[in-house]
Coordinates of C-alpha atoms in Angstrom, one line a residue:
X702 CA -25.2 6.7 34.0
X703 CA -22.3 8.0 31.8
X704 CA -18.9 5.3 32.5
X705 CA -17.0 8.9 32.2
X706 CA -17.2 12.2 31.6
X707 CA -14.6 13.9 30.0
X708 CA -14.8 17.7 31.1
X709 CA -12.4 21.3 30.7
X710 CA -11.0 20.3 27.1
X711 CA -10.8 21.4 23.9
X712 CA -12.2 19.2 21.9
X713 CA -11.8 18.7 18.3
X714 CA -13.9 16.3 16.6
X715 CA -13.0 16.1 13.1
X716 CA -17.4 16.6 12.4
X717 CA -18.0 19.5 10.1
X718 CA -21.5 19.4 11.6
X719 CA -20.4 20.1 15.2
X720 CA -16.4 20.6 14.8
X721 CA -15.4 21.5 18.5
X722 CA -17.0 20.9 21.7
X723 CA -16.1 21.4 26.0
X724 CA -17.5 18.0 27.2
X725 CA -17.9 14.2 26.0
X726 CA -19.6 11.5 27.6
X727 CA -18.9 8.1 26.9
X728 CA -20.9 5.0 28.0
X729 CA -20.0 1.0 26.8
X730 CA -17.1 2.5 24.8
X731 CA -19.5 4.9 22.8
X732 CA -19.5 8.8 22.3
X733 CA -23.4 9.6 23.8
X734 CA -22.5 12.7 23.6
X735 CA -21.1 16.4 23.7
X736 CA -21.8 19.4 25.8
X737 CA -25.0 20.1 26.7
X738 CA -26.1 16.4 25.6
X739 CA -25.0 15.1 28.5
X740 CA -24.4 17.9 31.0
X741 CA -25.8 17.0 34.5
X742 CA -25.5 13.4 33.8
X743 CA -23.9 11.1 36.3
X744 CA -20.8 9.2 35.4
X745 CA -18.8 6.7 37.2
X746 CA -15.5 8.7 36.7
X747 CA -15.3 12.6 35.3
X748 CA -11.8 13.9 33.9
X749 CA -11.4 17.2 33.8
X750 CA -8.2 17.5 31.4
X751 CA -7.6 20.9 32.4
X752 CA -7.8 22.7 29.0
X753 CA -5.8 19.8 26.8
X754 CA -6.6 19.1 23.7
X755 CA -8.5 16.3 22.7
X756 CA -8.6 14.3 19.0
X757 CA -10.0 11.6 17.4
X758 CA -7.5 8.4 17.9
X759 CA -4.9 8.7 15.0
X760 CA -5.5 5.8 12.2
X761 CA -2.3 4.5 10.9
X762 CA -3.7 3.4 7.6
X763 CA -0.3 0.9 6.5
X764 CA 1.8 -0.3 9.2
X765 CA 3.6 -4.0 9.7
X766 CA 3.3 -4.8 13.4
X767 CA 4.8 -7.8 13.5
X768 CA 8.1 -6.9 11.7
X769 CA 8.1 -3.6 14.0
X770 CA 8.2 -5.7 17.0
X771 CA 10.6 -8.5 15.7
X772 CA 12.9 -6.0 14.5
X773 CA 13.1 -3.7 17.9
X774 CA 14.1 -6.9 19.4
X775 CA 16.8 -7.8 16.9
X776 CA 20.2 -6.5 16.9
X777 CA 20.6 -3.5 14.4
X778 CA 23.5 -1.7 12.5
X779 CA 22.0 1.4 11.8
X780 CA 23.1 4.2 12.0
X781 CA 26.3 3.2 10.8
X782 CA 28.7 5.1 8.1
X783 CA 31.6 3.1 8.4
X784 CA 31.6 -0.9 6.8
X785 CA 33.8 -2.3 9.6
X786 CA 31.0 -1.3 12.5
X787 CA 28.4 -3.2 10.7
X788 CA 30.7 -6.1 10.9
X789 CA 31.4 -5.8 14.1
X790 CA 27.6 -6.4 15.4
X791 CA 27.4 -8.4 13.2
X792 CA 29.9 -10.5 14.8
X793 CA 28.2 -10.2 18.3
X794 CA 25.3 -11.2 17.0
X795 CA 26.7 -14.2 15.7
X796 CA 28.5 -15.4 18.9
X797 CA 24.9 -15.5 20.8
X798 CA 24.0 -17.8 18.2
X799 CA 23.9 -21.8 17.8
X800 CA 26.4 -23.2 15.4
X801 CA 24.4 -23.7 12.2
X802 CA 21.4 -21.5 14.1
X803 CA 20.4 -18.4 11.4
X804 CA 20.8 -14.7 12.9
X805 CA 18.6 -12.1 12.4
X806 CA 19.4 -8.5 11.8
X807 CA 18.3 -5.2 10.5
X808 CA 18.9 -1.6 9.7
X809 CA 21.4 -1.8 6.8
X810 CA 21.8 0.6 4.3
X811 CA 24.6 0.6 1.6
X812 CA 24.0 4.0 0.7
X813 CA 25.8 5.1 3.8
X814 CA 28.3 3.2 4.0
X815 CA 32.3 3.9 3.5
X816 CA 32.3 0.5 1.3
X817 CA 29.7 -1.8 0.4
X818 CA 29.5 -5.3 2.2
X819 CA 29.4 -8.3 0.5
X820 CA 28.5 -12.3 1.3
X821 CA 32.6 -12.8 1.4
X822 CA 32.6 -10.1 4.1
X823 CA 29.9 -11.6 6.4
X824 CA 31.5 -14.8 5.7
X825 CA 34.9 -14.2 7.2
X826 CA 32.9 -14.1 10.8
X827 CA 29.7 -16.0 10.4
X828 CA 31.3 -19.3 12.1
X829 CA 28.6 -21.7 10.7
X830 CA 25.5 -19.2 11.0
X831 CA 23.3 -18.4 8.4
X832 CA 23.5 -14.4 8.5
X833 CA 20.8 -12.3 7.3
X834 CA 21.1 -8.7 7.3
X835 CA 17.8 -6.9 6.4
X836 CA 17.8 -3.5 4.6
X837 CA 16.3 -0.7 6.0
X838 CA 13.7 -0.2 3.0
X839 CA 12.6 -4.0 3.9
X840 CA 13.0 -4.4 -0.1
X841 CA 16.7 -5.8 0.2
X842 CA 19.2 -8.0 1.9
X843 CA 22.5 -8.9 2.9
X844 CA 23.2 -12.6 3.5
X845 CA 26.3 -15.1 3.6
X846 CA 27.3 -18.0 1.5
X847 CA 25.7 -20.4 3.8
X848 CA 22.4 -18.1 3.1
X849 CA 22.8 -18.3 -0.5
X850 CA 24.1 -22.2 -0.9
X851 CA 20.2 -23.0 -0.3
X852 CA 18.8 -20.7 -2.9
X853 CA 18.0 -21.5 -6.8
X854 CA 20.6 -19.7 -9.1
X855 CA 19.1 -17.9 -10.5
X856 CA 18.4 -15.9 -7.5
X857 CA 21.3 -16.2 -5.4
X858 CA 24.1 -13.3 -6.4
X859 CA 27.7 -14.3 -5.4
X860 CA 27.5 -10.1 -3.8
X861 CA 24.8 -11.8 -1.4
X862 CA 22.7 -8.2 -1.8
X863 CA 19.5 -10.0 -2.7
X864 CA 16.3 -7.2 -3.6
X865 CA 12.7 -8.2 -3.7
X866 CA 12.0 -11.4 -5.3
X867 CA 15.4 -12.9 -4.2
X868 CA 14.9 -11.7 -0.8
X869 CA 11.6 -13.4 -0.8
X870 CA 13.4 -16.3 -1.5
X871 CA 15.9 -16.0 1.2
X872 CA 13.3 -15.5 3.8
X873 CA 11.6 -18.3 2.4
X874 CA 14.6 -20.6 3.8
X875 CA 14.1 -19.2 7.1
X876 CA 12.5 -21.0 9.9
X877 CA 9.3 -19.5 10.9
X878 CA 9.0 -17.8 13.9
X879 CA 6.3 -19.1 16.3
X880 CA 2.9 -18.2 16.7
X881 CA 3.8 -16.9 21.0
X882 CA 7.2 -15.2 19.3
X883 CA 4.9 -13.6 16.6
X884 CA 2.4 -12.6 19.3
X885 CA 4.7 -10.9 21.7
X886 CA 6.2 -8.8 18.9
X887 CA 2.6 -7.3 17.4
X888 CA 1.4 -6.7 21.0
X889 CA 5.4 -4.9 21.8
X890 CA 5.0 -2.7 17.9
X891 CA 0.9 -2.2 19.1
X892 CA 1.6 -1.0 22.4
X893 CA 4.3 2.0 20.8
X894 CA 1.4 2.7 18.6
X895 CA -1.0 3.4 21.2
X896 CA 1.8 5.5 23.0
X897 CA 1.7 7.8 20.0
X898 CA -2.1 8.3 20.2
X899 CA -2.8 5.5 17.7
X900 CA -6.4 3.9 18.2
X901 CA -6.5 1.8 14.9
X902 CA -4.5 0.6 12.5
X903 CA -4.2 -1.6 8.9
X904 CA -1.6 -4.4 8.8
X905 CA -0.3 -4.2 5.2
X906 CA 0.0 -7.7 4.1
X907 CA 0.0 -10.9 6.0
X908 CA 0.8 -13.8 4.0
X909 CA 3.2 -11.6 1.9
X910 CA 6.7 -13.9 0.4
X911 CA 8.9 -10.4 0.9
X912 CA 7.3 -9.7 4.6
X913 CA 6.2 -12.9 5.9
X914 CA 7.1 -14.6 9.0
X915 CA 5.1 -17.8 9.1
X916 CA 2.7 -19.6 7.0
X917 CA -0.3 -19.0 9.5
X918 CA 1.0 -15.1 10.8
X919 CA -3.0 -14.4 10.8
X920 CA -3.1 -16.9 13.2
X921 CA -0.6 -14.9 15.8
X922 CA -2.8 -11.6 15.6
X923 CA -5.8 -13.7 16.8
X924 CA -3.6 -14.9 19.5
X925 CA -2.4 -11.6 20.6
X926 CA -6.5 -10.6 20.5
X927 CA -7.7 -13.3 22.4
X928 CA -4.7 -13.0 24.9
X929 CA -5.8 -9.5 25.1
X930 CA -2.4 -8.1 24.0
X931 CA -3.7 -6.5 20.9
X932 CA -4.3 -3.0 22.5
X933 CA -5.0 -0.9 19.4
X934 CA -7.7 -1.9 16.4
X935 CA -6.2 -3.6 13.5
X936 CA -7.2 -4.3 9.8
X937 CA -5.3 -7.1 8.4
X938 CA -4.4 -6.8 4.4
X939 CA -3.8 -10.0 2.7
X940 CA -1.2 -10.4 0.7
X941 CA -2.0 -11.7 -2.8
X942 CA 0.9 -14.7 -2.9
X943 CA -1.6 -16.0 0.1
X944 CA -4.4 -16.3 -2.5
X945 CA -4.9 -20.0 -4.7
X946 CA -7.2 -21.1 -7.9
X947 CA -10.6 -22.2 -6.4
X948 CA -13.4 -23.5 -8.8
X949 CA -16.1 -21.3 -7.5
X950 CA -19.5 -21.2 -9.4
X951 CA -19.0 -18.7 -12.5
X952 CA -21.4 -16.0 -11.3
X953 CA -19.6 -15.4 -8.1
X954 CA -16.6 -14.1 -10.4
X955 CA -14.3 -15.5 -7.9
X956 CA -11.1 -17.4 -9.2
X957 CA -8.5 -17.2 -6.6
X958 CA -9.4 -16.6 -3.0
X959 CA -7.9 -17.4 0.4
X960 CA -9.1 -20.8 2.2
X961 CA -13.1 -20.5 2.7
X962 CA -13.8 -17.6 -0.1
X963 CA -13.0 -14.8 3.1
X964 CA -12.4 -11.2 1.6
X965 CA -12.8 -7.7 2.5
X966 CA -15.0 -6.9 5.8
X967 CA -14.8 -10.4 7.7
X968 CA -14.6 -9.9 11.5
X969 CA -15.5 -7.0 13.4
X970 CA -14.5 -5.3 16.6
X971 CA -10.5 -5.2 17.0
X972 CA -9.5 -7.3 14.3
X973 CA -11.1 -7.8 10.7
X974 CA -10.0 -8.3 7.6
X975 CA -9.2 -5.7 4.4
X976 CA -7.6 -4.9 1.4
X977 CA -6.0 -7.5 -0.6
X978 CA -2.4 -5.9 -0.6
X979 CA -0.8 -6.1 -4.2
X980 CA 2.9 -5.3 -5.0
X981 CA 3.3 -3.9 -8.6
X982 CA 7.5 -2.7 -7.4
X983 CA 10.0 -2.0 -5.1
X984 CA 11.1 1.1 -3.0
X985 CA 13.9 3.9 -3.5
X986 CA 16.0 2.9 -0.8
X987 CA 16.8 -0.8 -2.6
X988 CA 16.7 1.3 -5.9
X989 CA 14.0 -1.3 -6.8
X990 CA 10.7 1.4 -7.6
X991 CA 10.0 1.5 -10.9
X992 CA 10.7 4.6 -12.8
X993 CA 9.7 5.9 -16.1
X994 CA 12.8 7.6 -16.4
X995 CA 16.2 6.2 -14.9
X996 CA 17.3 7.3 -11.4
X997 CA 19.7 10.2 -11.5
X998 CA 23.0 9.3 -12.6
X999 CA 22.5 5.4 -13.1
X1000 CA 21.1 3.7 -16.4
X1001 CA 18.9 1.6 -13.5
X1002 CA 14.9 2.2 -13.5
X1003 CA 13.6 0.2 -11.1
X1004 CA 11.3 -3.4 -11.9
X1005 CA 7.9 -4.5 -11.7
X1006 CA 7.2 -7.7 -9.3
X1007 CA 6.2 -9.6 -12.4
X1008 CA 5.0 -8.5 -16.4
X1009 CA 2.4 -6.6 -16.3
X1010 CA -0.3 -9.0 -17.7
X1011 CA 0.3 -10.9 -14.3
X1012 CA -0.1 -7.7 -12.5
X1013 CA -3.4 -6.5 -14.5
X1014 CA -4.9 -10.0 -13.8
X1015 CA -4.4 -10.2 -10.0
X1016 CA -5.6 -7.0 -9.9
X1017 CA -8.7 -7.7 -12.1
X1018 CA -9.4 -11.5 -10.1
X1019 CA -9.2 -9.6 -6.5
X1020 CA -11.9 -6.7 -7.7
X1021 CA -14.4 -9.2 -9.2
X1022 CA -14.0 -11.2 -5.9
X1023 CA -15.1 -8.4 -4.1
X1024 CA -11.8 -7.7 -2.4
X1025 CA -11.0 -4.2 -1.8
X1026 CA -7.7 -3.5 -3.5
X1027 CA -4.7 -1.9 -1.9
X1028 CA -2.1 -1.7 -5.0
X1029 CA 1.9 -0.9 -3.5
X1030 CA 2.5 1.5 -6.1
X1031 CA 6.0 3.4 -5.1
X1032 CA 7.8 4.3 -9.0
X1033 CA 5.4 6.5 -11.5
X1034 CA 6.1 3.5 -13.8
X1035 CA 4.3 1.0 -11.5
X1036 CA 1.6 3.6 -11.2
X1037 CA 0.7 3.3 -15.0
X1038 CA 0.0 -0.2 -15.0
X1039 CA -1.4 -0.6 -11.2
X1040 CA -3.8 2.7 -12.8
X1041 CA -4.5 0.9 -16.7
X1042 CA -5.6 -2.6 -14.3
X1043 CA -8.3 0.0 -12.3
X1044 CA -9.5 1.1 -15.0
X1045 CA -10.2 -2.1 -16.6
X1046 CA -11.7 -3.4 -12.8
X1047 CA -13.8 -0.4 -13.0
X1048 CA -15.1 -1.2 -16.8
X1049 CA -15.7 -5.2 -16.1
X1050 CA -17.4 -4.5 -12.7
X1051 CA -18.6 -1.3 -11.6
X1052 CA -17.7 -1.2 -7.5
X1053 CA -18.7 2.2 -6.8
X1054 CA -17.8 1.3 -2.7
X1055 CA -14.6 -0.9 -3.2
X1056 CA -12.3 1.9 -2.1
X1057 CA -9.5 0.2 -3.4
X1058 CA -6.5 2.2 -2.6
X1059 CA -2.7 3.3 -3.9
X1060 CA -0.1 2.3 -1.0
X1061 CA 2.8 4.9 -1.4
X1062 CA 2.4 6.8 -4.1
X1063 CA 5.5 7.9 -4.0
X1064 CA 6.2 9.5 -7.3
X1065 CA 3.5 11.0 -9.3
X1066 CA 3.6 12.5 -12.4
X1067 CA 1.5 15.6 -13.0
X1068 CA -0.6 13.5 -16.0
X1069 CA -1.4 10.8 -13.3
X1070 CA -3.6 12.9 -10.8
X1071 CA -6.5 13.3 -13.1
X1072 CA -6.7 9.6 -13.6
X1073 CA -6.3 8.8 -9.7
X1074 CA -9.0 11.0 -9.1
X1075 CA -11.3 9.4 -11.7
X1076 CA -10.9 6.3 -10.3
X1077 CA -11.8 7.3 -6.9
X1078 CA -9.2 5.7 -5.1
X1079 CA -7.5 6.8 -1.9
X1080 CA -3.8 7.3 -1.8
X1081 CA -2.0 6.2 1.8
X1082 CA 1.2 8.0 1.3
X1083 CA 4.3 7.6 4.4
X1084 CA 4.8 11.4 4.9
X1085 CA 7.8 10.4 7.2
X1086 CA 9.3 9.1 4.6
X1087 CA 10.6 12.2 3.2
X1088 CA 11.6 13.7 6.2
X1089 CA 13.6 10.4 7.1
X1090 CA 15.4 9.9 3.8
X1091 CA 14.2 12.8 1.9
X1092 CA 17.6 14.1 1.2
X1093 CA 18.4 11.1 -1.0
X1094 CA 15.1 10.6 -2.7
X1095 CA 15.2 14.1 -4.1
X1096 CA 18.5 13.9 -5.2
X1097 CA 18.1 10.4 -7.2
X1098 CA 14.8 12.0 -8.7
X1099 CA 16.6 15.4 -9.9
X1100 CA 15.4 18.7 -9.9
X1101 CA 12.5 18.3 -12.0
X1102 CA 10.9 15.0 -9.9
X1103 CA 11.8 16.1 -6.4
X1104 CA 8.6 17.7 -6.4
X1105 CA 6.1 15.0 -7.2
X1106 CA 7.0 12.6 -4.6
X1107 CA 4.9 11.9 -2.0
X1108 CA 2.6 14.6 -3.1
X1109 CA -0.2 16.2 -1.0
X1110 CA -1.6 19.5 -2.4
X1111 CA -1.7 18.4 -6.0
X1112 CA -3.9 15.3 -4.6
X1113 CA -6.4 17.0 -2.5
X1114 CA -6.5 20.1 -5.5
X1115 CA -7.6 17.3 -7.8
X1116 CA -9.9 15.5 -5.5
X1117 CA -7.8 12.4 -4.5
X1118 CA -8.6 11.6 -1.0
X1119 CA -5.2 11.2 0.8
X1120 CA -4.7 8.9 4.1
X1121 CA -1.8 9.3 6.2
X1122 CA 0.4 5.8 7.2
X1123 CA 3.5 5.3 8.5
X1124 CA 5.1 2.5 6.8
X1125 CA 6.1 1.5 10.0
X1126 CA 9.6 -0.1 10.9
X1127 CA 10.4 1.6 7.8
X1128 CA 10.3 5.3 9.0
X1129 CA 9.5 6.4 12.6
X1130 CA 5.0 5.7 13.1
X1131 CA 4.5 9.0 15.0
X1132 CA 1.6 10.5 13.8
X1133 CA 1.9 13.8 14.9
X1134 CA 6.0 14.3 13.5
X1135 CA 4.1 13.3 9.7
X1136 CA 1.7 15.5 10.2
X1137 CA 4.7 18.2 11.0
X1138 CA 6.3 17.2 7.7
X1139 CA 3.0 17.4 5.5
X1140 CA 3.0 20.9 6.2
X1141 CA 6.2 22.3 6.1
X1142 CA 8.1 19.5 4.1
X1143 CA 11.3 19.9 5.2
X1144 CA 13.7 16.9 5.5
X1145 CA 15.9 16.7 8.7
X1146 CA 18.5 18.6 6.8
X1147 CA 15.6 21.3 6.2
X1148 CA 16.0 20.8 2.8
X1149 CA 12.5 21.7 1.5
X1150 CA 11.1 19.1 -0.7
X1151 CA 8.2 19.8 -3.1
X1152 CA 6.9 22.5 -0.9
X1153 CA 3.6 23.3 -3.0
X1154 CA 2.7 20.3 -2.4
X1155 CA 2.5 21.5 1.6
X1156 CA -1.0 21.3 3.0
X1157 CA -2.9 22.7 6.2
X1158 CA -2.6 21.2 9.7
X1159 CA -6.3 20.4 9.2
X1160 CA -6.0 18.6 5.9
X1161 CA -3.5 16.6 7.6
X1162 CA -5.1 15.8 11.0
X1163 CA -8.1 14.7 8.6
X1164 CA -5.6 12.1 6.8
X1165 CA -5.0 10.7 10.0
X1166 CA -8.7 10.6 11.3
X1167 CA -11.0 10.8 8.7
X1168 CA -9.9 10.1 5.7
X1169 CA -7.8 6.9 7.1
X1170 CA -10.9 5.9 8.9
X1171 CA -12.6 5.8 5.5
X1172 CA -9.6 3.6 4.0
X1173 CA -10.4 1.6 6.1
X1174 CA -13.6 0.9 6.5
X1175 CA -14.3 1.8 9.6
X1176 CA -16.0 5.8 9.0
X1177 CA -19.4 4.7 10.8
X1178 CA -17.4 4.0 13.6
X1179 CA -14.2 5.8 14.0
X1180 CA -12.4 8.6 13.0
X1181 CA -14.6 11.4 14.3
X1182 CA -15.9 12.2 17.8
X1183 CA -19.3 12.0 17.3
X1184 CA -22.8 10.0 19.0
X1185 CA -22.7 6.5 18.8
X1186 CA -19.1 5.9 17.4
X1187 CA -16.4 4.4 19.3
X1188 CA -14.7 6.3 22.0
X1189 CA -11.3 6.4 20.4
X1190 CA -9.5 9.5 21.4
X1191 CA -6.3 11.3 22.1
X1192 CA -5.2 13.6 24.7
X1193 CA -2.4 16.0 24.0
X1194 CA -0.3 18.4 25.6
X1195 CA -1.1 21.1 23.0
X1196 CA -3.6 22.1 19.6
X1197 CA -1.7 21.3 16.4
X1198 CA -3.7 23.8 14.9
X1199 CA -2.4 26.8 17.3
X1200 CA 1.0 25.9 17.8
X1201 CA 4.2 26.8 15.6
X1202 CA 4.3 24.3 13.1
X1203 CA 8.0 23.2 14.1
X1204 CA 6.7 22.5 17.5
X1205 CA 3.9 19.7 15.9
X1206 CA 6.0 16.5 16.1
X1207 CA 7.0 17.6 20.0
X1208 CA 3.4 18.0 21.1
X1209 CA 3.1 15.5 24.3
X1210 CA 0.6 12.2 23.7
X1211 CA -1.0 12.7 27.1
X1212 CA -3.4 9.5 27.1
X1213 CA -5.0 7.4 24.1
X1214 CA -8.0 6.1 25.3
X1215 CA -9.9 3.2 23.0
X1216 CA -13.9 2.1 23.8
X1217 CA -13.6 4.3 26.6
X1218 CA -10.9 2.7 28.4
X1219 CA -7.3 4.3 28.8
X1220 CA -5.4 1.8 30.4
X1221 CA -3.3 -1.0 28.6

């Protein structure tokens, strides 16, 4: 007997060898499957969806679900134009506070403001609280004297505007949140997710200096999933500061590792771990991606996390442990060396199945796509990000860049595979609104930004099924509607593929169902 038949829908499955189907049946949170396979079967419950249209559950391929929920629960200043409002929550903010307590906000951006802000200015109302005010790129900060008093000096900039390393350091000083706070804020970020159609998703970087929230953050996701509060799949990336020396025997070609040797593919079911996440730069908001070529109008190019020697040889140690690689990779600089390190993986140890994979990709020269491609490695690129702050990023690229950033058409004509992420708190996570912008790529101006580079509403539903299931690891099982792989679907109001483009990002998430079940 079927647990439920789902009946009257249009189904898409993302299978080139049986791409649309009427009926699915699903039993122990499988596909059994379509049509006549399992006509005239009982079930337990039949849906008839009344013509909707039904989809794969979208894989976010890089989100950060704990920072997502600790930041909706925060107090934020964005959107704000005008210095003196910023300072003003600020100030609320700080009288909830305990004297001598640290307060938490986000959503600042200096690029919009009538005056930048400085440690002097969040001094004049932080009454004995350590303030921290986190960018909106989640590369850069904005603390106050009693921030920076307990930071080396050679970090800590009298302006209190600390990027990357610096604001590593910052959050560093911070008292880790707990393990139930932690918890509560991945199951709040997992749960929006799921709203969106989102069945599955990859974690970019626990352990991480810029992102992290406690020394044992892993530990809160196995909370949330034994609490059962973890209502979407997740992949967690390891950050590379979380690996150490270990003196393993020669011929494992291990040399740094987590505790225990884990890597790539431990656990199963709803949480496992992947890539070993590697930062080679910053991001454009902070300024901080590294550029071959200055940003327009500024002598500034960006910066590397560290020389890249250090960078080739963390990249090198993590493929000859058997890590899959996912290498943050925003500036075309920082694609040069996370590409030259590949390549010398690739020559030491052929993986022909490590997948490793480019996180961002946000500016690509033309001379780079052949040598992705050769490599075989998947780009996850954050279409939302242009749409969101697409205005500025073509403007500090110029004329001749704005069309190689965040590429799609040059990547799929050259054979890159291309997965779709969200970057999420960073730009809004829903699925369907990137998929709007990979095909008309127009910012919320409607400035149209690289438009060659716009692809087909199938291409992109396949970054967000497919091709991110694949990123992931998880292609056997998910992705596709097909027998025997996880009943991990989404219902919507209308067909992406048969509506007006415009009206993509609108469509309404009617139910996401995961195994089977659509209740959370």
């Amino acid at each position: 007997m079927l647990s439920t038949r789902i009946t009257n829908a249009r189904i898409v499955t993302m299978d080139p060898d049986r791409p649309a189907a009427r009926e699915l049946g699903i039993w122990r949170g499988r596909v059994v499957g379509l049509d006549e396979d399992v006509a005239g079967l009982p079930a337990r419950r039949t849906l008839d969806l009344g013509g909707a249209t039904v989809l794969p559950g979208f894989i976010d391929a890089h989100v950060h679900l704990a920072w997502a929920g600790l930041k909706a629960k925060a107090p934020g200043v964005a959107p704000s134009r005008q210095a003196d409002d910023v300072l003003r929550v600020v100030a609320e903010a700080v009288a909830q506070a305990p004297v001598g307590g640290w307060v938490d906000l986000g959503g600042y951006d200096q690029r919009t403001l009538d005056r930048p802000l400085t440690a002097r200015d969040l001094d004049a109302i932080s009454a004995g609280r350590k303030v921290y005010l986190g960018h909106l790129s989640g590369h850069a900060c904005l603390v106050n004297s009693a921030v920076l008093n307990g930071l080396p000096a050679e970090v800590a900039r009298p302006d209190g505007f600390l990027a990357e390393g610096a604001m590593g350091a910052a959050l560093q000083s911070r008292p880790p949140h707990s393990l139930t706070e932690l918890a509560s804020a991945i199951e709040h970020a997992a749960r929006v997710c799921r709203s969106e159609g989102i069945t599955g998703c990859a974690e970019a970087g626990v352990g991480a200096r810029l992102f992290g929230h406690s020394p044992i953050e892993g530990a809160a996701y196995q909370l949330a999933h034994e609490s059962g509060r973890l209502p979407v799949r997740v992949r967690l990336m390891v950050a590379a500061d979380a690996l150490r020396p270990v003196g393993a025997d020669p011929e494992d070609t291990t040399s740094r590792a987590i505790d225990l040797g884990l890597r790539t593919g431990f656990g199963d079911g709803a949480l496992s771990l992947g890539a070993l996440k590697i930062f080679t730069d910053g991001g454009m908001m902070a300024r901080t991606a590294a550029l071959t070529s200055p940003y327009l109008g500024t002598d500034g190019s960006g910066q590397l996390m560290h020389e890249p020697e250090v960078l080739e040889s963390t990249i090198v140690e993590g493929h000859l442990a058997g890590w899959q690689l996912a290498v943050h990779a925003i500036g075309d600089r920082a694609l040069d060396v996370a590409l030259d390190a590949l390549e010398k993986a690739r020559k030491l140890s052929p993986r022909p199945e490590a997948r490793h994979r480019v996180e961002h990709a946000g500016l690509v020269r033309p001379d780079q796509l052949p040598r992705l491609a050769a490599l075989g490695v998947t780009v996850v690129i954050q279409p939302s990000f242009l749409r969101y702050y697409g205005d500025d990023y073509a403007t500090i690229m110029g004329e001749d860049r704005a069309g190689w950033l965040y590429r799609g058409r040059a990547f799929l004509d050259h054979g890159v595979r291309v997965a779709g992420s969200s970057d999420r708190p960073v730009a809004n996570g829903a699925p369907l609104r990137a998929i709007q912008f990979m095909v008309e790529r127009a910012s919320e101006s409607g400035r149209l930004i690289g438009p060659d580079e716009a692809i087909t509403v199938e291409e992109a539903l396949r970054a967000y099924t497919t091709e991110a299931a694949r990123a992931c690891h998880w292609e056997s099982d998910a992705g596709s509607l097909a027998p025997g792989k996880r009943a991990d679907l989404v219902v919507l109001g209308d067909d992406p593929r048969r509506v007006d483009v415009s009206r993509i990002g609108e469509i309404e998430v009617v139910r996401t169902f995961v195994e089977g079940e659509d209740e959370f």
